[in-house]
mmCIF file of N, CA, C and O in Angstrom:
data_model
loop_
_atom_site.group_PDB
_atom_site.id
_atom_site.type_symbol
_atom_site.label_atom_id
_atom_site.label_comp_id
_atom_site.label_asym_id
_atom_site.label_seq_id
_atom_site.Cartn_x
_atom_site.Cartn_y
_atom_site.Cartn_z
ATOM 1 N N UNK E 30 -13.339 5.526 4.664
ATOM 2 C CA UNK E 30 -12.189 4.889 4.062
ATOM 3 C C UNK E 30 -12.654 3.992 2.918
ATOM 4 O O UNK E 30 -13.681 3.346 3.127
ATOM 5 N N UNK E 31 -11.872 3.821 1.404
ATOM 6 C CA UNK E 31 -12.326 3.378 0.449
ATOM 7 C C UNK E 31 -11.125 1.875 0.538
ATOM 8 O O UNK E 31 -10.011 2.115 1.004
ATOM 9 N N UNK E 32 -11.342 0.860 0.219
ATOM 10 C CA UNK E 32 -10.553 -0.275 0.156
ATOM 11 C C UNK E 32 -10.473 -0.396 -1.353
ATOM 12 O O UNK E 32 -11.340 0.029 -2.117
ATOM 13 N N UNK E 33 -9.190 -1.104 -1.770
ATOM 14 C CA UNK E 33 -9.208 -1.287 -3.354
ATOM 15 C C UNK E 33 -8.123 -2.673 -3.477
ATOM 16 O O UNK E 33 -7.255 -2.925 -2.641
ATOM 17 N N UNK E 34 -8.316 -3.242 -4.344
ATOM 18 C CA UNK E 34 -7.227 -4.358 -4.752
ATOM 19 C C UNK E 34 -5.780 -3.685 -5.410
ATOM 20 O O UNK E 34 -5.941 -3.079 -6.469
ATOM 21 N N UNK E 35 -4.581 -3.738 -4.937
ATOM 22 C CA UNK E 35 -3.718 -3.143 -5.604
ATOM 23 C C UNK E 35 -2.266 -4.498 -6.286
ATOM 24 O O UNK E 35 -2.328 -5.659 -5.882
ATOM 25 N N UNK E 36 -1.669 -4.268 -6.807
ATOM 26 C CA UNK E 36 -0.331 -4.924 -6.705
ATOM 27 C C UNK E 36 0.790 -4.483 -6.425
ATOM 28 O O UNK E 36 1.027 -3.437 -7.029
ATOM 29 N N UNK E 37 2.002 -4.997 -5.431
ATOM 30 C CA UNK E 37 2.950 -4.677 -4.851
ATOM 31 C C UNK E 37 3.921 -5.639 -5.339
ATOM 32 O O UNK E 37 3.598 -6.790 -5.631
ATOM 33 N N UNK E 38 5.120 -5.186 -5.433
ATOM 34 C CA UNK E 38 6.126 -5.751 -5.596
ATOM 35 C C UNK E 38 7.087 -5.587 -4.255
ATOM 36 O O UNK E 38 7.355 -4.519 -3.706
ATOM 37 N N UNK E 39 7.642 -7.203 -3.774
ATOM 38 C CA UNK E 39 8.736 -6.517 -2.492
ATOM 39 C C UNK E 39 10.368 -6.722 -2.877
ATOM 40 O O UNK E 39 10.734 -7.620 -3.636
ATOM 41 N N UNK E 40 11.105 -5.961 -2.376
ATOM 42 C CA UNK E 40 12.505 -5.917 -2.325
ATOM 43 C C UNK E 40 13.225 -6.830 -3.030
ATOM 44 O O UNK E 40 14.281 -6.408 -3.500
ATOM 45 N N UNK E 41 12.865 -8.268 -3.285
ATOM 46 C CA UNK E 41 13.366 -9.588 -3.776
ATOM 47 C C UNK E 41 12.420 -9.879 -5.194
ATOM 48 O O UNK E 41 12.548 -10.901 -5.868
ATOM 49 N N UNK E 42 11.376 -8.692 -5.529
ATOM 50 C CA UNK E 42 11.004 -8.992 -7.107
ATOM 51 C C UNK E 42 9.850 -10.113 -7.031
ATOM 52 O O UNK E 42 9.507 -10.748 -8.027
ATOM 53 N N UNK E 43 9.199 -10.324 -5.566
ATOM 54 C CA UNK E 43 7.628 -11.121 -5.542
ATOM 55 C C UNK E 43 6.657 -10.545 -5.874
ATOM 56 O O UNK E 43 6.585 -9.412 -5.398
ATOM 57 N N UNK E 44 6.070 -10.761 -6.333
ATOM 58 C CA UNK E 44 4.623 -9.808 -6.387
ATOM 59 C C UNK E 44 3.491 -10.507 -5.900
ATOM 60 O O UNK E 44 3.270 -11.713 -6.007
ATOM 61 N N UNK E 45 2.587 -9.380 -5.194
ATOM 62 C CA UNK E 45 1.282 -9.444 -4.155
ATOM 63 C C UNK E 45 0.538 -8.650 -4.977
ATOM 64 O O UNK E 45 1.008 -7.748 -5.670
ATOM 65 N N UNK E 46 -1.073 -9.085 -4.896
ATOM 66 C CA UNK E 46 -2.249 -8.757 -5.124
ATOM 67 C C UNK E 46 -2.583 -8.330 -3.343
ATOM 68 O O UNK E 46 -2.969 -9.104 -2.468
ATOM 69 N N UNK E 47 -2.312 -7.014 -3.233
ATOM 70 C CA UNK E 47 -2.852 -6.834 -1.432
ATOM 71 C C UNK E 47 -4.572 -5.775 -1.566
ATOM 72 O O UNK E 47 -5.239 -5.286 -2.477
ATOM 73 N N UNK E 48 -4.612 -5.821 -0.793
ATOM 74 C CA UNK E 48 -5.775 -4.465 -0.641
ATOM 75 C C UNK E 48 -4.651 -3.288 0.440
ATOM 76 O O UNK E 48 -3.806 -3.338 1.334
ATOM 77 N N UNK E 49 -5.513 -2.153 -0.566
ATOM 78 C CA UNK E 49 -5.019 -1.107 0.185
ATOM 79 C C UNK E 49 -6.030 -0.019 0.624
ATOM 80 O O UNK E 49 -7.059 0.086 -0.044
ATOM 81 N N UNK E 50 -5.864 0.684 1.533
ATOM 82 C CA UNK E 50 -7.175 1.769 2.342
ATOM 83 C C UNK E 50 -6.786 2.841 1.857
ATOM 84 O O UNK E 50 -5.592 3.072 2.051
ATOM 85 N N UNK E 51 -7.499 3.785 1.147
ATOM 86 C CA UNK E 51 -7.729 5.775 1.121
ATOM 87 C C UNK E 51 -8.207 5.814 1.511
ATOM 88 O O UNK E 51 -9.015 5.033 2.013
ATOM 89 N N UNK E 52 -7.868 7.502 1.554
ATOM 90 C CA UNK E 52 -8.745 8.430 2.814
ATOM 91 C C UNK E 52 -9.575 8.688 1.733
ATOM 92 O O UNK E 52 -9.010 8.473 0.660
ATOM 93 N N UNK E 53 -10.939 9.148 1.627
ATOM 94 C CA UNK E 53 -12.352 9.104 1.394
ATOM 95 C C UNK E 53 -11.959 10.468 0.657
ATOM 96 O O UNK E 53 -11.583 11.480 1.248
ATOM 97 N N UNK E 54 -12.137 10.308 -1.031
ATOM 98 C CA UNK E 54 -11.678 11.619 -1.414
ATOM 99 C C UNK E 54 -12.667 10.860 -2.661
ATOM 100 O O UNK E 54 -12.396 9.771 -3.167
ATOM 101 N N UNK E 55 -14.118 11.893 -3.088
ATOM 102 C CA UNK E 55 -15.020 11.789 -4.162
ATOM 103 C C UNK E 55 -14.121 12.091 -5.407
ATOM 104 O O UNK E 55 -14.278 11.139 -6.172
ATOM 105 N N UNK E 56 -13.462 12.773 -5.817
ATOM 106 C CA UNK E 56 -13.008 13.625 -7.345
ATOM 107 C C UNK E 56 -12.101 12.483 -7.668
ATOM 108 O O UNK E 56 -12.556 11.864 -8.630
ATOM 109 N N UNK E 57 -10.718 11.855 -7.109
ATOM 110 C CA UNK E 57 -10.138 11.374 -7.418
ATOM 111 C C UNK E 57 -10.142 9.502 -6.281
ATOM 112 O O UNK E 57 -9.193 9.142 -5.585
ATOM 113 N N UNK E 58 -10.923 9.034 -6.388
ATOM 114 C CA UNK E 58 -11.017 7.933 -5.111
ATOM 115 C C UNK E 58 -9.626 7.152 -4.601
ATOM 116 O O UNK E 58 -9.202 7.135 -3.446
ATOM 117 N N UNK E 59 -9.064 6.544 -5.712
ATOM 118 C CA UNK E 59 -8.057 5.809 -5.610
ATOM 119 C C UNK E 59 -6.315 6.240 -6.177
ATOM 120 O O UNK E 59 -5.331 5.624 -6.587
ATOM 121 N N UNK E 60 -6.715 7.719 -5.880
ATOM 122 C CA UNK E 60 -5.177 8.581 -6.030
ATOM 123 C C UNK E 60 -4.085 8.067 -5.415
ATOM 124 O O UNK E 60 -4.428 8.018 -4.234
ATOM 125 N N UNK E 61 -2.748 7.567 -5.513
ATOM 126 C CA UNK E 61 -1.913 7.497 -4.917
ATOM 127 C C UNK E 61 -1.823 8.684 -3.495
ATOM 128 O O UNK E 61 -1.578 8.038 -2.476
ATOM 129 N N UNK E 62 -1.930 9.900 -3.259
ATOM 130 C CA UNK E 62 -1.622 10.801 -2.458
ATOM 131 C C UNK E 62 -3.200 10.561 -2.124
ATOM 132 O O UNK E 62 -3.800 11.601 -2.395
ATOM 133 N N UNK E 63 -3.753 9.933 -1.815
ATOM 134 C CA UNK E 63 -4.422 9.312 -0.712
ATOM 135 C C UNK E 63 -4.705 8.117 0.000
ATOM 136 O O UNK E 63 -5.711 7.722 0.589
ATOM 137 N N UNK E 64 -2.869 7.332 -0.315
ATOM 138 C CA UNK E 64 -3.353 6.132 -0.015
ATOM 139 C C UNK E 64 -3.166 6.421 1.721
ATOM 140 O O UNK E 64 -2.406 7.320 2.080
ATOM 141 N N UNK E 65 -3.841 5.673 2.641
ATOM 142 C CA UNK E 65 -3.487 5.463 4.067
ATOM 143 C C UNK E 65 -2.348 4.229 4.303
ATOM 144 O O UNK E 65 -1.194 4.464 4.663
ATOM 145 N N UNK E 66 -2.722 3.270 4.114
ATOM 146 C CA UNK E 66 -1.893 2.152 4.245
ATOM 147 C C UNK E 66 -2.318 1.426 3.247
ATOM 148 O O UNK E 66 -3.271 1.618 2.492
ATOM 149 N N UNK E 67 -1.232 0.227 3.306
ATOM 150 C CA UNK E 67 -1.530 -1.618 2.423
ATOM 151 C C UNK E 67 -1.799 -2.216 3.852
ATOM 152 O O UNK E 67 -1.378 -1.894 4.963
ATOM 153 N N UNK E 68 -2.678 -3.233 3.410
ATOM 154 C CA UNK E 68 -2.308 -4.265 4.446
ATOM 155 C C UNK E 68 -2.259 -6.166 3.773
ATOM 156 O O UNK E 68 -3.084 -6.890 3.215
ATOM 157 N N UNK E 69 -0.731 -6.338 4.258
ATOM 158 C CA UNK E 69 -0.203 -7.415 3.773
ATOM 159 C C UNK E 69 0.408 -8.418 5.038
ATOM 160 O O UNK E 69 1.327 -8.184 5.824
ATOM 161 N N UNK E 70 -0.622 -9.829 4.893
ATOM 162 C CA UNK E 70 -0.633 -10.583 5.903
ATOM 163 C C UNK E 70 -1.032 -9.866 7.322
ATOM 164 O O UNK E 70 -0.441 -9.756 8.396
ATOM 165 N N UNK E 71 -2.351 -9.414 6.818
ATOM 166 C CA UNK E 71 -3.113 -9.264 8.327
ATOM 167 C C UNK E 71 -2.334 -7.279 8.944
ATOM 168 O O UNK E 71 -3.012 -6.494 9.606
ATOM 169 N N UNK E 72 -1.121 -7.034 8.547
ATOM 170 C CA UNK E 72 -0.476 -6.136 9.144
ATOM 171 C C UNK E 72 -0.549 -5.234 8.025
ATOM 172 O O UNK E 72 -0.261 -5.489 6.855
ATOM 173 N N UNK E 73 -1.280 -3.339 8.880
ATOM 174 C CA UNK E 73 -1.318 -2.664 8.145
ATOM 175 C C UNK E 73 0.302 -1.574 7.879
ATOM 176 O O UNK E 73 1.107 -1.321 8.776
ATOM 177 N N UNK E 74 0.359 -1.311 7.077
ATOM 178 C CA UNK E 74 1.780 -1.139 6.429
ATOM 179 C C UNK E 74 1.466 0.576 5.898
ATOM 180 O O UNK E 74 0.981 0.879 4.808
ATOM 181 N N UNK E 75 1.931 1.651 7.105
ATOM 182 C CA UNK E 75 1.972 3.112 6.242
ATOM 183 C C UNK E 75 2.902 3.132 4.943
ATOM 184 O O UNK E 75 3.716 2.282 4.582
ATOM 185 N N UNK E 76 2.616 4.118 4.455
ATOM 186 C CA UNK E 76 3.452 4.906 2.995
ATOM 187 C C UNK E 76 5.275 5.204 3.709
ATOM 188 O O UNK E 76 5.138 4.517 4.722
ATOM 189 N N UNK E 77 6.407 5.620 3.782
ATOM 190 C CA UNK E 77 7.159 6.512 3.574
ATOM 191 C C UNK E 77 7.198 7.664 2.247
ATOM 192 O O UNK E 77 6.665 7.699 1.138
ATOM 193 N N UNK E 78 7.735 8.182 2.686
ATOM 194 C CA UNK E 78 8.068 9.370 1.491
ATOM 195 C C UNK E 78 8.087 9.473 0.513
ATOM 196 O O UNK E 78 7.644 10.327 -0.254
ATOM 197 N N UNK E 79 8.945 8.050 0.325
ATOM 198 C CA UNK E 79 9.102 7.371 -1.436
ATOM 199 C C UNK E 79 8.095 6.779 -1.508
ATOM 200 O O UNK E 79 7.948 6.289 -2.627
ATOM 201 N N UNK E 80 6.882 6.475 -0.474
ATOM 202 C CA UNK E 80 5.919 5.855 -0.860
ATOM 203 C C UNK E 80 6.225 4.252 -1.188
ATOM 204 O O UNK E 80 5.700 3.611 -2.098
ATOM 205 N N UNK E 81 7.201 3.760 -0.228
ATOM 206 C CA UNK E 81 7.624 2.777 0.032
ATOM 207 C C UNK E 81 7.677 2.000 1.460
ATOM 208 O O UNK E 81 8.430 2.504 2.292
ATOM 209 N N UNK E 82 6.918 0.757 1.863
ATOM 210 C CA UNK E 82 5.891 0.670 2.377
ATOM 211 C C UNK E 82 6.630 -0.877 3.029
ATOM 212 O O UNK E 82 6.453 -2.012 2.585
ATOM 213 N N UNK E 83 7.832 -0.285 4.681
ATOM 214 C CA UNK E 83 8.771 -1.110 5.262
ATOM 215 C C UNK E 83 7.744 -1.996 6.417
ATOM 216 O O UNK E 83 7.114 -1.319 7.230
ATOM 217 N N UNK E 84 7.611 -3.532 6.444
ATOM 218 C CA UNK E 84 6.851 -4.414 7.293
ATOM 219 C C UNK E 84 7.642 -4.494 8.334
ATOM 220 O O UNK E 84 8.798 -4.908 8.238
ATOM 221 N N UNK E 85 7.093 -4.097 9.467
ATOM 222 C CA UNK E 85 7.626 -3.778 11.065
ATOM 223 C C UNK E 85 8.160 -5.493 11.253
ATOM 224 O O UNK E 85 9.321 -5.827 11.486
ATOM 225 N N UNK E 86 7.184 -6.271 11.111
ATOM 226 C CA UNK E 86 7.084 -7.834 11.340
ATOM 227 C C UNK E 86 8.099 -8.417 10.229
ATOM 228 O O UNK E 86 9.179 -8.790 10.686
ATOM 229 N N UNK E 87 7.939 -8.534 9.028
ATOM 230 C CA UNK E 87 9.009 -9.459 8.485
ATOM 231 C C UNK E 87 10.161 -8.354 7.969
ATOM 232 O O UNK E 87 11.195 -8.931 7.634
ATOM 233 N N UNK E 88 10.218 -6.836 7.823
ATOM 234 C CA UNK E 88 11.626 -6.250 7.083
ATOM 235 C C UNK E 88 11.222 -5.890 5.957
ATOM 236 O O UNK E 88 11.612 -4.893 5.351
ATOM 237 N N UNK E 89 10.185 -6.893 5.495
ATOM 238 C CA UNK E 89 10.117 -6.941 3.855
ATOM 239 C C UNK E 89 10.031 -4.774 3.341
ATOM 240 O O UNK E 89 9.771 -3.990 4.254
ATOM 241 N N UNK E 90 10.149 -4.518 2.662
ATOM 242 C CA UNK E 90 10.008 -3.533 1.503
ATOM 243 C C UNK E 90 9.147 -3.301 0.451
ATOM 244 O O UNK E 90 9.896 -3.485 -0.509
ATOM 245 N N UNK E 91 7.505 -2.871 -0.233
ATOM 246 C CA UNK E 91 6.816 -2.864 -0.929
ATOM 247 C C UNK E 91 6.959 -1.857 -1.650
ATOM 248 O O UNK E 91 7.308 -0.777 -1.173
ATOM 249 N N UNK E 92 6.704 -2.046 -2.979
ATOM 250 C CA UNK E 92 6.720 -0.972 -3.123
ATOM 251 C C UNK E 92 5.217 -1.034 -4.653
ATOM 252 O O UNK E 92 5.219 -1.984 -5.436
ATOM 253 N N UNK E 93 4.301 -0.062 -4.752
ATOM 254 C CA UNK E 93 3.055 -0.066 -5.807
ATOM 255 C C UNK E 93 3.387 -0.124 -6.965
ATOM 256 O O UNK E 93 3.863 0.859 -7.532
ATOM 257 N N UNK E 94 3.162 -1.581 -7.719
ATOM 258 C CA UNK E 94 3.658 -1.702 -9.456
ATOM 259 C C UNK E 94 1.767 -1.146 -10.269
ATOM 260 O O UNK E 94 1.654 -0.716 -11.417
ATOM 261 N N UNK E 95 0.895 -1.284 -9.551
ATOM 262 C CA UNK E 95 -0.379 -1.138 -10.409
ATOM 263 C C UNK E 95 -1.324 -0.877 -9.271
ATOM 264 O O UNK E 95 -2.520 -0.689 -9.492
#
């Protein structure tokens, strides 16, 4: 698994500097269609479909600006 610094924006227009985990892919490392999760405040956070990324714990909504 590769870790990277990303930025997220949530539902209300905050923005986070989080780290996020890929799956271990040499050609392209930090592809979107390999992200695994974000993890924001300690809690790791899967993709949905839209690649929008719902916190079990607070509700919040992320979604990848960079």
């Amino acid at each position: 698994m590769l870790q990277h610094s990303i930025r997220v924006v949530d539902q209300f227009g905050s923005q986070l500097s989080i780290q996020a985990t890929f799956h271990r892919n040499l050609a392209q490392p930090y592809a979107l269609n390999h992200l695994k999760h974000i993890t924001v405040d300690g809690e790791d956070i899967r993709p949905s479909f839209e690649m929008l990324f719902q916190s079990t714990i607070t509700a919040k909504i992320y979604r990848i600006v960079s």
